[in-house]
GROMACS .gro file of C-alpha atoms in nm:
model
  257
    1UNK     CA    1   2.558   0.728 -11.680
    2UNK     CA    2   2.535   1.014 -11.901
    3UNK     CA    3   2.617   0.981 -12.306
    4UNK     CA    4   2.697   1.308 -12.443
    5UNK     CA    5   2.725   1.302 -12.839
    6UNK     CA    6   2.764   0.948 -12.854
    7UNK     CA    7   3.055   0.907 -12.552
    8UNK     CA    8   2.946   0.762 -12.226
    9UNK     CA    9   3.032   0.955 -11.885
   10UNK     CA   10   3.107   0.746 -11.573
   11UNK     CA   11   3.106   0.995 -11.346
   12UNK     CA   12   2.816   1.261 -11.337
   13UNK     CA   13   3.035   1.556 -11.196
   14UNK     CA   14   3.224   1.717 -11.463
   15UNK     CA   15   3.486   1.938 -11.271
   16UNK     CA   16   3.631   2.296 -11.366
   17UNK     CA   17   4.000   2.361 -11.354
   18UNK     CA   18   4.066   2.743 -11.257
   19UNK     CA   19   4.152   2.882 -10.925
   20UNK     CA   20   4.323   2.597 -10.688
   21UNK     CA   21   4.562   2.721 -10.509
   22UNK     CA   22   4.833   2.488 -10.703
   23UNK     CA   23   4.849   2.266 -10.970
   24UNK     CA   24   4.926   1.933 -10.761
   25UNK     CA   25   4.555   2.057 -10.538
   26UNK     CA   26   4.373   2.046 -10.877
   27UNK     CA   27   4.569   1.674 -10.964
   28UNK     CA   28   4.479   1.529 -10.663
   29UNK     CA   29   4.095   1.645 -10.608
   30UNK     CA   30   4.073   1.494 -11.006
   31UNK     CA   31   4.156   1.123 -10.900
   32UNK     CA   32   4.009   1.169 -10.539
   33UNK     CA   33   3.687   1.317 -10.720
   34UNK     CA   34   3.731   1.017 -11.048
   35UNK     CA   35   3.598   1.232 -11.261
   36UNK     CA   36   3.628   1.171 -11.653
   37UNK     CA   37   3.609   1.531 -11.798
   38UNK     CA   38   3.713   1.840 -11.694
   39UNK     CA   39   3.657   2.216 -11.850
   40UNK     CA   40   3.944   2.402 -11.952
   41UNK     CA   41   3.987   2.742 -12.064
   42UNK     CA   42   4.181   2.899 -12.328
   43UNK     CA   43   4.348   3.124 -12.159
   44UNK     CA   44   4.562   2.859 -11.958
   45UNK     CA   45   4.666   2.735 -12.268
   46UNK     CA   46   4.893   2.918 -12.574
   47UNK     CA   47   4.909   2.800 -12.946
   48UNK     CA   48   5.220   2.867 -12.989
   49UNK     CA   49   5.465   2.968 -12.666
   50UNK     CA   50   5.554   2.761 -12.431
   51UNK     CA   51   5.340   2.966 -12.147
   52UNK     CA   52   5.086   2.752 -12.020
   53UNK     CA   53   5.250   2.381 -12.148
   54UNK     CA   54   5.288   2.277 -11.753
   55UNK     CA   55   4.959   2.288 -11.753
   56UNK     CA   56   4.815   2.096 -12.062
   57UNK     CA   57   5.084   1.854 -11.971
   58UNK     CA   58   4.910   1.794 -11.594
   59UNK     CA   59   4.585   1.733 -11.769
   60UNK     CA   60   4.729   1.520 -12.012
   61UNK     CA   61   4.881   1.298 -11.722
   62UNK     CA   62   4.601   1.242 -11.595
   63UNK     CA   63   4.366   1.071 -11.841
   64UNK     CA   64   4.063   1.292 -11.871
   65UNK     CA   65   3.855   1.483 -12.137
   66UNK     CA   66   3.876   1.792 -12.172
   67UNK     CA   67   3.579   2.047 -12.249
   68UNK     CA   68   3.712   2.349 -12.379
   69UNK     CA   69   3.540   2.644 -12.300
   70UNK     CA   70   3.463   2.997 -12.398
   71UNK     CA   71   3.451   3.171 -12.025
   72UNK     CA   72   3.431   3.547 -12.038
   73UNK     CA   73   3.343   3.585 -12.417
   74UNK     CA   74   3.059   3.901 -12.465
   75UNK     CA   75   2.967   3.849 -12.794
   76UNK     CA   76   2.919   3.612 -13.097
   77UNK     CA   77   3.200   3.690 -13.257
   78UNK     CA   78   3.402   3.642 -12.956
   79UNK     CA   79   3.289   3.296 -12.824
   80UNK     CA   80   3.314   3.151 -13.232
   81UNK     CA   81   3.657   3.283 -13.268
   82UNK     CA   82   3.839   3.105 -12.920
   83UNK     CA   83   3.592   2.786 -12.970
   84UNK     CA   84   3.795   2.777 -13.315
   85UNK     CA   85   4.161   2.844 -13.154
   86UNK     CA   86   4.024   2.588 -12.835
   87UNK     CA   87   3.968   2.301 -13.090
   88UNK     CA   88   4.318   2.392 -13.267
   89UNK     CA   89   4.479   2.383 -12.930
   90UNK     CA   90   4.308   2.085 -12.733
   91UNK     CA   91   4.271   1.865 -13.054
   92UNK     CA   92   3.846   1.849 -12.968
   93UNK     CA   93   3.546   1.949 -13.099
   94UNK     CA   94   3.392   1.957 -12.746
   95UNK     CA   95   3.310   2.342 -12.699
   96UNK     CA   96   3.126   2.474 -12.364
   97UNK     CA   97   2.992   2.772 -12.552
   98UNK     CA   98   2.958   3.053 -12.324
   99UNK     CA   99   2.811   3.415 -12.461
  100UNK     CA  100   2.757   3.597 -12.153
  101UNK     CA  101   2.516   3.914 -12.143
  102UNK     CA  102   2.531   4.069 -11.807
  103UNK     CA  103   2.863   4.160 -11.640
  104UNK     CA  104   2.727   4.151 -11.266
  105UNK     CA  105   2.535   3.859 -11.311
  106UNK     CA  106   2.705   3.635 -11.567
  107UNK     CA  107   2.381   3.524 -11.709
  108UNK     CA  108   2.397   3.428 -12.056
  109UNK     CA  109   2.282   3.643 -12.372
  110UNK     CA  110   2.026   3.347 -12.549
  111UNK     CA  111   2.023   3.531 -12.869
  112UNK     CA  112   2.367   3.557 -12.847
  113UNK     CA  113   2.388   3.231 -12.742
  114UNK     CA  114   2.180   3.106 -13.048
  115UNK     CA  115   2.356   3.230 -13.269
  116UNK     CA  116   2.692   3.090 -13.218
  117UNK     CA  117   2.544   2.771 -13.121
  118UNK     CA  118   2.431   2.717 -13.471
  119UNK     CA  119   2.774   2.847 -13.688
  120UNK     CA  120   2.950   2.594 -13.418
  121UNK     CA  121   2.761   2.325 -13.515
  122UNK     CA  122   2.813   2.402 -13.869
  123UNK     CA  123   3.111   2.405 -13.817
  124UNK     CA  124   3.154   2.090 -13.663
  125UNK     CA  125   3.139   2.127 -13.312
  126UNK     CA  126   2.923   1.971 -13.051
  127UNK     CA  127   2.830   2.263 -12.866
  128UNK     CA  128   2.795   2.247 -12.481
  129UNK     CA  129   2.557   2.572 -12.419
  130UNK     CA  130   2.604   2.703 -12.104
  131UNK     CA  131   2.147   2.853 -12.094
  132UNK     CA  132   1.922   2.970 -11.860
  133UNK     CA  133   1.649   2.680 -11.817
  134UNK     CA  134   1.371   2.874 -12.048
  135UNK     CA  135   1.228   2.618 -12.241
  136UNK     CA  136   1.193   2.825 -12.544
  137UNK     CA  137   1.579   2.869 -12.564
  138UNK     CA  138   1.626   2.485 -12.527
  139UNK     CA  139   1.391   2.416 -12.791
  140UNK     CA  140   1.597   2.678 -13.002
  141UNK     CA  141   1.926   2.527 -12.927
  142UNK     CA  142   1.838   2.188 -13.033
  143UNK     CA  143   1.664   2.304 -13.368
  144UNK     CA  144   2.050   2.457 -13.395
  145UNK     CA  145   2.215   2.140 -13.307
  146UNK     CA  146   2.293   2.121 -12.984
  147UNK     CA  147   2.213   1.764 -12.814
  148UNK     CA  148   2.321   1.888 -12.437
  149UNK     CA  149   2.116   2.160 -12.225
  150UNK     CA  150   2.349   2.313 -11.939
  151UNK     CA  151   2.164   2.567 -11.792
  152UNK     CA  152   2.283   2.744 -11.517
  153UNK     CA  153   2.174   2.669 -11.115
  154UNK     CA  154   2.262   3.007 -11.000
  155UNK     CA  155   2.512   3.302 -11.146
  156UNK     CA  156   2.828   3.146 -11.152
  157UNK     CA  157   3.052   3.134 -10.835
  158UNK     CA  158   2.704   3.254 -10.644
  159UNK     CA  159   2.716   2.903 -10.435
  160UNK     CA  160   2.315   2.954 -10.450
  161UNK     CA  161   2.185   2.649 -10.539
  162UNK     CA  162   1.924   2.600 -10.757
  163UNK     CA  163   1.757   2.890 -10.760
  164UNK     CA  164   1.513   2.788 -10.999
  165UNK     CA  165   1.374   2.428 -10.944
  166UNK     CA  166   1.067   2.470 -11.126
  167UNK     CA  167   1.233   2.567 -11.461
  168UNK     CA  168   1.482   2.305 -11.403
  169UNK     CA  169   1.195   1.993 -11.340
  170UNK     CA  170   0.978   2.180 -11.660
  171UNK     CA  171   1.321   2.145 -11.890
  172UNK     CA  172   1.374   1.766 -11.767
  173UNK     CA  173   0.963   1.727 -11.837
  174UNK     CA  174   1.018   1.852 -12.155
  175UNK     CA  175   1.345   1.727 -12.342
  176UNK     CA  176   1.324   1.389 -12.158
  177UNK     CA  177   1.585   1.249 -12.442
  178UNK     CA  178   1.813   1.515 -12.395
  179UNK     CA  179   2.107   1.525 -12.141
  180UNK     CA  180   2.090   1.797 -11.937
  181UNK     CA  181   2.398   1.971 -11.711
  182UNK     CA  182   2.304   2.149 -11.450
  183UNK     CA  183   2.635   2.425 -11.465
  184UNK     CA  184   2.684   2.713 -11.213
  185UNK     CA  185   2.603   2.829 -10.904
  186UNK     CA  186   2.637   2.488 -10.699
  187UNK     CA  187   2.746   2.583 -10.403
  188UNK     CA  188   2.696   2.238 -10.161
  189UNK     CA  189   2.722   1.869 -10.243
  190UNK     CA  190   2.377   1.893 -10.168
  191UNK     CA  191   2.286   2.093 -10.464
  192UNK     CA  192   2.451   1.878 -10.678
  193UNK     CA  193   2.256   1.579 -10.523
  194UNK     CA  194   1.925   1.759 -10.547
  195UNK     CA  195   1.987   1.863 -10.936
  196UNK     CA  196   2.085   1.452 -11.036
  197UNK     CA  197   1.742   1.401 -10.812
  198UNK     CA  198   1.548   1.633 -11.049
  199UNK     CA  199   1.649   1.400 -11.320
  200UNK     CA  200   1.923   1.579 -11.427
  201UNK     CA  201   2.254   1.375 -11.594
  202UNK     CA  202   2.530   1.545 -11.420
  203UNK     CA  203   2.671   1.902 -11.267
  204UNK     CA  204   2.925   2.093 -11.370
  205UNK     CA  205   3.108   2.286 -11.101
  206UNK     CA  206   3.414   2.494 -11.059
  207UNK     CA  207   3.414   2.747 -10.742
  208UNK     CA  208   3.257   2.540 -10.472
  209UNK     CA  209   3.549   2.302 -10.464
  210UNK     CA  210   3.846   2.504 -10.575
  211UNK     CA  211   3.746   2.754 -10.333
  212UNK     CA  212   3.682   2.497 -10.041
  213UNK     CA  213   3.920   2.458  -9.755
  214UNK     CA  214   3.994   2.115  -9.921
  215UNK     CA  215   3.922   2.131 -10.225
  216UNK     CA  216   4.010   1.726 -10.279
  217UNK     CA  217   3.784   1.637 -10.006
  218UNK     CA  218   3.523   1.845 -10.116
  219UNK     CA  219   3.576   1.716 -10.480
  220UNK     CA  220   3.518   1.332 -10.354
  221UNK     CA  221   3.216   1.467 -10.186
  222UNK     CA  222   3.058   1.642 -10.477
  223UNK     CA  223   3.136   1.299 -10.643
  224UNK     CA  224   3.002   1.110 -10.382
  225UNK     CA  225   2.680   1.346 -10.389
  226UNK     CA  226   2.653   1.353 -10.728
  227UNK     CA  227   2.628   0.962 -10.727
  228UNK     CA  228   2.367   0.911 -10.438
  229UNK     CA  229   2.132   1.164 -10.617
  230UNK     CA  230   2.129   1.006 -10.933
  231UNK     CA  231   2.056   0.632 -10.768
  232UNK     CA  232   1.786   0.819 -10.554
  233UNK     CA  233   1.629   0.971 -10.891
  234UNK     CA  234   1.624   0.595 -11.009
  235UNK     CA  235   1.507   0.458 -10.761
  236UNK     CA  236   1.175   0.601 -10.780
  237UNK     CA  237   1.165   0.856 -10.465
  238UNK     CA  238   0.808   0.848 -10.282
  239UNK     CA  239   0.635   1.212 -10.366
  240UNK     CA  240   0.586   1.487 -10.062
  241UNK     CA  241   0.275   1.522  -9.874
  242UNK     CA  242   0.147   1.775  -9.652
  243UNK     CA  243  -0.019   1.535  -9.418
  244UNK     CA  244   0.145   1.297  -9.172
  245UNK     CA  245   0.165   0.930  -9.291
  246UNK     CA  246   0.244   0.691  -8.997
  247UNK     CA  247   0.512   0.458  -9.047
  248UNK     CA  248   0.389   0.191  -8.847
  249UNK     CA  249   0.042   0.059  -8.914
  250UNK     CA  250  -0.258   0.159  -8.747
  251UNK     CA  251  -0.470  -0.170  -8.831
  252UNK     CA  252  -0.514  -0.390  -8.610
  253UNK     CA  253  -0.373  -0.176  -8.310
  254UNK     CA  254  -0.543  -0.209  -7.946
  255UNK     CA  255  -0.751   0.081  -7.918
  256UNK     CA  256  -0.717   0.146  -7.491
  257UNK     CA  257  -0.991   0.365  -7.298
   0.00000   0.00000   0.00000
């Protein structure tokens, strides 16, 4: 299971929180899904009203961690300022740091990114970056401080995939000691299983289950999936081939005219 700045994970999904249709949907694909930590943003939540309390309370209730995060923030300045007000609010210095650079696509600004990743970690914070799988950014982000990669699968809400498998195996080949969160774009439980069987520690996913049809059966299957990936990854997979390999021995056989 994955250990993320000295706290151990058992469950490799980490599940977002916006856009169920209500809040008892979101409660009940949490325990059907058992996850252990789920992203919030600050926007749900208010310092100092009482807007947004319901809320905080349901999460409360229900026994997980939360990972604060700094969705829709544009610039450095931005993302530093609600990671500050998110750990005043949620009591954490978890941060998901999110500088995003392009509006259409939702991919993150690196330099950006950078940036705030090392005041953060000044500042206390264990910084989450939400990255693109260059390995020249990851090695930048952990000279800042940050001991978790997440880079994304596909642009966020996309349900693409991986889009990028090579960068993702490259990122695991490199930073080998360092967990790594595969976060956006998983669309399928069988994304999710083919990240964990990349080597990846766990997904992070929002869309693809609070979007669903069910969203707490398709929470318990992105669970499920999650889980079978990471034994397959363990167990040592055989490697592909682009000949045939029989199954059944040859040796020995009865050769007839």
């Amino acid at each position: 299971m994955p250990t993320f700045y000295g706290t151990e994970i058992n469950n490799p999904l980490l599940l977002g929180t916006a856009q169920y249709p209500s809040p008892s949907v979101l409660a009940e694909s949490i325990k059907l899904s058992k996850v252990d930590v789920v992203t919030v943003s600050l926007r749900r939540e208010s310092g100092g009203s009482n807007a947004g309390q319901d809320f905080w309370n349901l999460i409360k209730e229900l026994g997980v961690r939360v990972l604060p995060n700094t969705a829709s923030c544009y610039s450095v300045k931005e993302a530093v300022t609600t990671a500050q007000m998110a750990r005043e609010v949620f009591a954490t210095n978890w941060i998901k740091l999110e500088v995003i650079g392009n509006a259409d696509t939702l991919q993150p600004d690196v330099y950006g990114l950078v940036e705030a990743a090392r005041e953060l970690t000044q500042d206390g914070f264990q910084v989450f970056p939400y990255t693109t799988e260059d390995l020249v950014v990851a090695d930048k982000l952990l000279q800042v401080g940050c001991e978790v990669l997440m880079p994304w699968g596909a642009p966020i809400g996309s349900a693409r995939g991986l889009n990028n498998e090579y960068g993702l195996r490259s990122l695991r080949a490199h930073f080998n000691e360092v967990p790594i969160v595969v976060d956006a774009g998983i669309g399928l439980p069988s994304h999710a299983a083919h990240a964990m069987e990349l080597g990846c520690d766990a997904v992070l996913l929002n869309t693809a289950v609070a979007k669903a049809g069910d969203p707490a059966a398709m929470a318990k299957a992105f669970s499920d999936a999650v889980s079978a990936g990471r034994q397959a990854f363990l167990s040592d997979p055989i490697e592909m081939s682009d000949m045939a390999c029989p199954s059944t021995p040859v040796i020995g056989k009865a050769f007839l005219s």
